[in-house]
Amino acid sequence: MEISTLATYHCLAFIWYFFVAYSIIDIRTEERPSEVFLYGGQWKYLTVLNLVLQAVFYGVSFLADALRLIKKLRCAKCIISSRDLLFSVLAFPVSTFVCISFWTLYSYNRELVYPKSLDRVIPFWLNHAMHTAVLPFALLEILALPHRYPAKRKGLILLGFVAFLYISWVLWIYSVTGEWVYPLFALFSPPGLAAFFAGSLAVIVSFYNFGEFLNRMIWGQSKF
C-alpha cells in the first residue's frame, strides 16, 4: 500500500478511535448507572483502556507515515519500531481478546459483563464500536502492512507485564470498594478466580501468537 494511502488510513483510524474513546469517557456523571461506574470510573474497564490504546497506536502509525512522506527516515525508523512493538504486543492481542471474550460472555449472560442498565446510556452503535469493530480494524492493519515482531520471549514478557498491571488494578478496585469490576468475577472462589485469570492470560497469549502467525504468513518473518 502506498505511504500516502497508509497515512490517510491511519489518520482516519486515529480520529475514529479518539472519537469513540471521547464518546464513552464523556458520559455525564448523572447518566452513569451507579452499580457500574463506581470507583475507577470507565478506566477500570479493559474495553475503554483498549480504545485509548488503539488511539495511541494509530496516532503513532500516522506519525511514522508522515515522517516517511517528508523523508525524515532516521526519525521514522525509530517511530516504526515503536509502532510495530505496540501493535504486536498490545494492540492486536488486546483488541482480539476484547471482541471475542466480550461477545462470548455476552451471548452466555450479558449481565456478567454488560448489564442491561448500560443500554440507557450507551448507544447501540457505540457498543459495537467498542466491542466489535476493534477486531476488523486489527485484522485490516495486518493486511495493510508488515509489522516486525519482537523475539518471542521479549514479546510475551511485555504482554505478561501489562496483563499483571491490569489484574493488579482490578484487585485493587475490589480491595477498596468490595465490588468486582465485572460481576462475572463474583462467581469464583479465590482459587477459581486465579485459574480464570491464568486462563485469560493463556487466551491472550494465543491471540499474540495468532497475530504473529498471520503476519508471517502474509509478509514473511521479520524480528527485532
Tab-separated table of C-alpha atoms in Angstrom:
chain	number	residue	atom	x	y	z
A	1	MET	CA	0.000	0.000	0.000
A	2	GLU	CA	1.289	3.493	-0.859
A	3	ILE	CA	2.588	5.565	2.050
A	4	SER	CA	0.109	8.352	1.332
A	5	THR	CA	-2.759	5.845	1.440
A	6	LEU	CA	-1.447	4.370	4.683
A	7	ALA	CA	-1.158	7.842	6.175
A	8	THR	CA	-4.770	8.606	5.255
A	9	TYR	CA	-5.980	5.299	6.692
A	10	HIS	CA	-4.031	5.662	9.942
A	11	CYS	CA	-5.190	9.261	10.341
A	12	LEU	CA	-8.840	8.285	9.884
A	13	ALA	CA	-8.450	5.324	12.257
A	14	PHE	CA	-6.889	7.616	14.879
A	15	ILE	CA	-9.757	10.101	14.540
A	16	TRP	CA	-12.285	7.275	14.822
A	17	TYR	CA	-10.780	5.805	17.981
A	18	PHE	CA	-10.331	9.249	19.524
A	19	PHE	CA	-13.995	9.964	18.834
A	20	VAL	CA	-15.171	6.624	20.262
A	21	ALA	CA	-12.973	6.955	23.359
A	22	TYR	CA	-14.197	10.511	23.908
A	23	SER	CA	-17.819	9.399	23.486
A	24	ILE	CA	-17.575	6.808	26.262
A	25	ILE	CA	-15.434	8.941	28.581
A	26	ASP	CA	-17.756	11.940	28.142
A	27	ILE	CA	-20.830	10.199	29.547
A	28	ARG	CA	-22.220	12.637	32.113
A	29	THR	CA	-21.950	11.631	35.762
A	30	GLU	CA	-25.691	11.821	36.349
A	31	GLU	CA	-26.300	9.375	33.472
A	32	ARG	CA	-23.941	6.677	34.709
A	33	PRO	CA	-25.581	3.640	36.349
A	34	SER	CA	-24.366	3.681	39.952
A	35	GLU	CA	-23.840	-0.080	40.010
A	36	VAL	CA	-21.472	0.120	37.050
A	37	PHE	CA	-19.429	3.339	37.268
A	38	LEU	CA	-18.109	3.189	40.796
A	39	TYR	CA	-14.508	3.640	41.901
A	40	GLY	CA	-12.211	3.957	38.892
A	41	GLY	CA	-14.964	5.107	36.553
A	42	GLN	CA	-14.594	3.975	32.950
A	43	TRP	CA	-10.869	3.478	33.475
A	44	LYS	CA	-11.388	0.144	35.181
A	45	TYR	CA	-12.789	-1.465	32.023
A	46	LEU	CA	-10.451	-3.189	29.597
A	47	THR	CA	-12.694	-2.094	26.739
A	48	VAL	CA	-12.121	1.604	27.473
A	49	LEU	CA	-8.403	1.144	28.064
A	50	ASN	CA	-8.235	-0.664	24.721
A	51	LEU	CA	-9.860	2.294	22.954
A	52	VAL	CA	-7.147	4.578	24.305
A	53	LEU	CA	-4.504	2.015	23.342
A	54	GLN	CA	-5.805	1.856	19.776
A	55	ALA	CA	-5.928	5.653	19.505
A	56	VAL	CA	-2.303	5.840	20.659
A	57	PHE	CA	-1.271	3.106	18.241
A	58	TYR	CA	-2.900	4.735	15.216
A	59	GLY	CA	-1.517	8.109	16.242
A	60	VAL	CA	1.997	6.645	16.325
A	61	SER	CA	1.341	4.906	12.990
A	62	PHE	CA	0.232	8.167	11.365
A	63	LEU	CA	3.322	9.924	12.723
A	64	ALA	CA	5.543	7.221	11.210
A	65	ASP	CA	3.784	7.601	7.846
A	66	ALA	CA	4.098	11.398	7.943
A	67	LEU	CA	7.829	11.189	8.686
A	68	ARG	CA	8.296	8.820	5.768
A	69	LEU	CA	6.393	11.189	3.468
A	70	ILE	CA	8.638	14.112	4.357
A	71	LYS	CA	11.756	11.924	4.071
A	72	LYS	CA	12.719	12.061	7.751
A	73	LEU	CA	13.811	8.453	7.523
A	74	ARG	CA	16.033	8.346	10.599
A	75	CYS	CA	13.227	9.576	12.857
A	76	ALA	CA	10.724	7.390	11.023
A	77	LYS	CA	12.772	4.274	11.696
A	78	CYS	CA	12.589	4.818	15.456
A	79	ILE	CA	8.849	5.525	15.369
A	80	ILE	CA	8.220	2.479	13.168
A	81	SER	CA	9.990	0.258	15.701
A	82	SER	CA	7.727	1.626	18.438
A	83	ARG	CA	4.676	1.204	16.217
A	84	ASP	CA	5.454	-2.440	15.470
A	85	LEU	CA	6.166	-3.267	19.109
A	86	LEU	CA	2.949	-1.584	20.219
A	87	PHE	CA	0.885	-3.421	17.608
A	88	SER	CA	2.389	-6.872	18.056
A	89	VAL	CA	2.469	-6.954	21.861
A	90	LEU	CA	-0.669	-4.996	22.745
A	91	ALA	CA	-2.877	-3.534	20.006
A	92	PHE	CA	-3.633	-6.779	18.164
A	93	PRO	CA	-3.920	-9.290	21.059
A	94	VAL	CA	-5.885	-6.940	23.336
A	95	SER	CA	-8.393	-5.876	20.675
A	96	THR	CA	-8.920	-9.506	19.655
A	97	PHE	CA	-9.360	-10.539	23.282
A	98	VAL	CA	-11.832	-7.722	23.957
A	99	CYS	CA	-14.011	-8.621	20.966
A	100	ILE	CA	-14.086	-12.396	21.351
A	101	SER	CA	-14.288	-12.579	25.156
A	102	PHE	CA	-16.973	-9.892	25.359
A	103	TRP	CA	-19.327	-11.405	22.807
A	104	THR	CA	-18.786	-14.922	24.140
A	105	LEU	CA	-19.784	-13.867	27.654
A	106	TYR	CA	-22.499	-11.519	26.378
A	107	SER	CA	-24.106	-14.405	24.480
A	108	TYR	CA	-23.997	-16.577	27.607
A	109	ASN	CA	-25.265	-13.985	30.110
A	110	ARG	CA	-24.902	-10.298	29.337
A	111	GLU	CA	-25.341	-9.304	32.998
A	112	LEU	CA	-21.921	-10.812	33.717
A	113	VAL	CA	-20.111	-8.257	31.554
A	114	TYR	CA	-22.534	-5.631	30.226
A	115	PRO	CA	-25.586	-5.058	32.444
A	116	LYS	CA	-28.777	-4.055	30.690
A	117	SER	CA	-28.757	-0.746	32.572
A	118	LEU	CA	-25.966	0.350	30.233
A	119	ASP	CA	-28.377	0.337	27.278
A	120	ARG	CA	-29.878	3.563	28.653
A	121	VAL	CA	-26.627	5.492	28.351
A	122	ILE	CA	-24.504	3.691	25.738
A	123	PRO	CA	-25.993	3.715	22.221
A	124	PHE	CA	-26.133	0.551	20.141
A	125	TRP	CA	-23.523	1.881	17.687
A	126	LEU	CA	-21.113	2.751	20.498
A	127	ASN	CA	-21.350	-0.747	21.953
A	128	HIS	CA	-20.334	-2.230	18.602
A	129	ALA	CA	-17.658	0.419	18.070
A	130	MET	CA	-16.079	-0.622	21.374
A	131	HIS	CA	-16.555	-4.375	21.198
A	132	THR	CA	-16.989	-5.394	17.547
A	133	ALA	CA	-15.187	-3.017	15.195
A	134	VAL	CA	-11.893	-3.366	17.084
A	135	LEU	CA	-11.258	-6.814	15.596
A	136	PRO	CA	-11.766	-5.896	11.893
A	137	PHE	CA	-9.515	-2.876	12.419
A	138	ALA	CA	-6.782	-5.112	13.871
A	139	LEU	CA	-7.052	-7.607	11.014
A	140	LEU	CA	-7.035	-4.815	8.424
A	141	GLU	CA	-3.843	-3.455	9.968
A	142	ILE	CA	-2.120	-6.804	9.449
A	143	LEU	CA	-3.274	-6.877	5.830
A	144	ALA	CA	-2.260	-3.257	5.214
A	145	LEU	CA	1.451	-3.512	6.031
A	146	PRO	CA	4.031	-5.828	7.636
A	147	HIS	CA	4.938	-5.489	11.305
A	148	ARG	CA	8.176	-6.688	12.819
A	149	TYR	CA	7.542	-8.861	15.858
A	150	PRO	CA	9.977	-8.906	18.781
A	151	ALA	CA	11.702	-12.089	19.929
A	152	LYS	CA	9.050	-14.355	21.447
A	153	ARG	CA	10.477	-14.129	24.963
A	154	LYS	CA	10.559	-10.336	24.880
A	155	GLY	CA	7.061	-10.066	23.460
A	156	LEU	CA	5.497	-12.430	25.981
A	157	ILE	CA	7.274	-10.792	28.928
A	158	LEU	CA	5.929	-7.385	27.906
A	159	LEU	CA	2.436	-8.758	27.349
A	160	GLY	CA	2.504	-10.607	30.665
A	161	PHE	CA	3.667	-7.492	32.486
A	162	VAL	CA	0.806	-5.406	31.093
A	163	ALA	CA	-1.674	-8.182	31.977
A	164	PHE	CA	-0.248	-8.241	35.508
A	165	LEU	CA	-0.754	-4.475	35.813
A	166	TYR	CA	-4.397	-4.717	34.749
A	167	ILE	CA	-5.143	-7.634	37.076
A	168	SER	CA	-3.500	-5.705	39.911
A	169	TRP	CA	-5.752	-2.725	39.084
A	170	VAL	CA	-8.841	-4.962	39.171
A	171	LEU	CA	-7.830	-6.457	42.528
A	172	TRP	CA	-7.052	-3.022	43.951
A	173	ILE	CA	-10.523	-1.761	42.999
A	174	TYR	CA	-12.067	-4.778	44.725
A	175	SER	CA	-9.988	-4.178	47.862
A	176	VAL	CA	-11.203	-0.559	48.005
A	177	THR	CA	-14.870	-0.977	47.063
A	178	GLY	CA	-15.694	-4.618	47.794
A	179	GLU	CA	-17.178	-4.787	44.298
A	180	TRP	CA	-15.740	-6.540	41.254
A	181	VAL	CA	-15.140	-4.682	38.007
A	182	TYR	CA	-17.160	-7.366	36.225
A	183	PRO	CA	-19.976	-9.253	38.010
A	184	LEU	CA	-18.559	-12.434	36.471
A	185	PHE	CA	-15.684	-12.405	38.969
A	186	ALA	CA	-18.058	-12.723	41.930
A	187	LEU	CA	-18.966	-16.243	40.782
A	188	PHE	CA	-15.469	-17.583	41.502
A	189	SER	CA	-13.726	-18.666	44.664
A	190	PRO	CA	-10.197	-17.238	45.112
A	191	PRO	CA	-8.569	-20.332	43.520
A	192	GLY	CA	-11.178	-20.277	40.765
A	193	LEU	CA	-10.525	-16.621	40.097
A	194	ALA	CA	-6.787	-17.241	39.920
A	195	ALA	CA	-7.468	-20.033	37.433
A	196	PHE	CA	-9.734	-17.716	35.427
A	197	PHE	CA	-7.045	-15.037	35.250
A	198	ALA	CA	-4.463	-17.636	34.231
A	199	GLY	CA	-6.807	-18.968	31.550
A	200	SER	CA	-7.481	-15.453	30.254
A	201	LEU	CA	-3.743	-14.832	30.051
A	202	ALA	CA	-3.329	-18.066	28.093
A	203	VAL	CA	-6.047	-16.928	25.689
A	204	ILE	CA	-4.492	-13.513	25.094
A	205	VAL	CA	-1.096	-15.175	24.564
A	206	SER	CA	-2.728	-17.380	21.929
A	207	PHE	CA	-4.017	-14.235	20.209
A	208	TYR	CA	-0.484	-12.817	20.287
A	209	ASN	CA	0.775	-15.995	18.600
A	210	PHE	CA	-2.094	-15.865	16.113
A	211	GLY	CA	-1.214	-12.305	15.113
A	212	GLU	CA	2.424	-13.292	14.649
A	213	PHE	CA	1.336	-16.272	12.559
A	214	LEU	CA	-0.857	-14.128	10.300
A	215	ASN	CA	1.866	-11.535	9.884
A	216	ARG	CA	4.413	-14.213	8.979
A	217	MET	CA	2.075	-15.979	6.540
A	218	ILE	CA	1.227	-12.741	4.717
A	219	TRP	CA	4.513	-10.859	4.855
A	220	GLY	CA	7.222	-13.328	5.861
A	221	GLN	CA	9.152	-13.418	9.112
A	222	SER	CA	10.981	-10.377	10.473
A	223	LYS	CA	12.064	-9.827	14.061
A	224	PHE	CA	13.772	-7.151	16.115
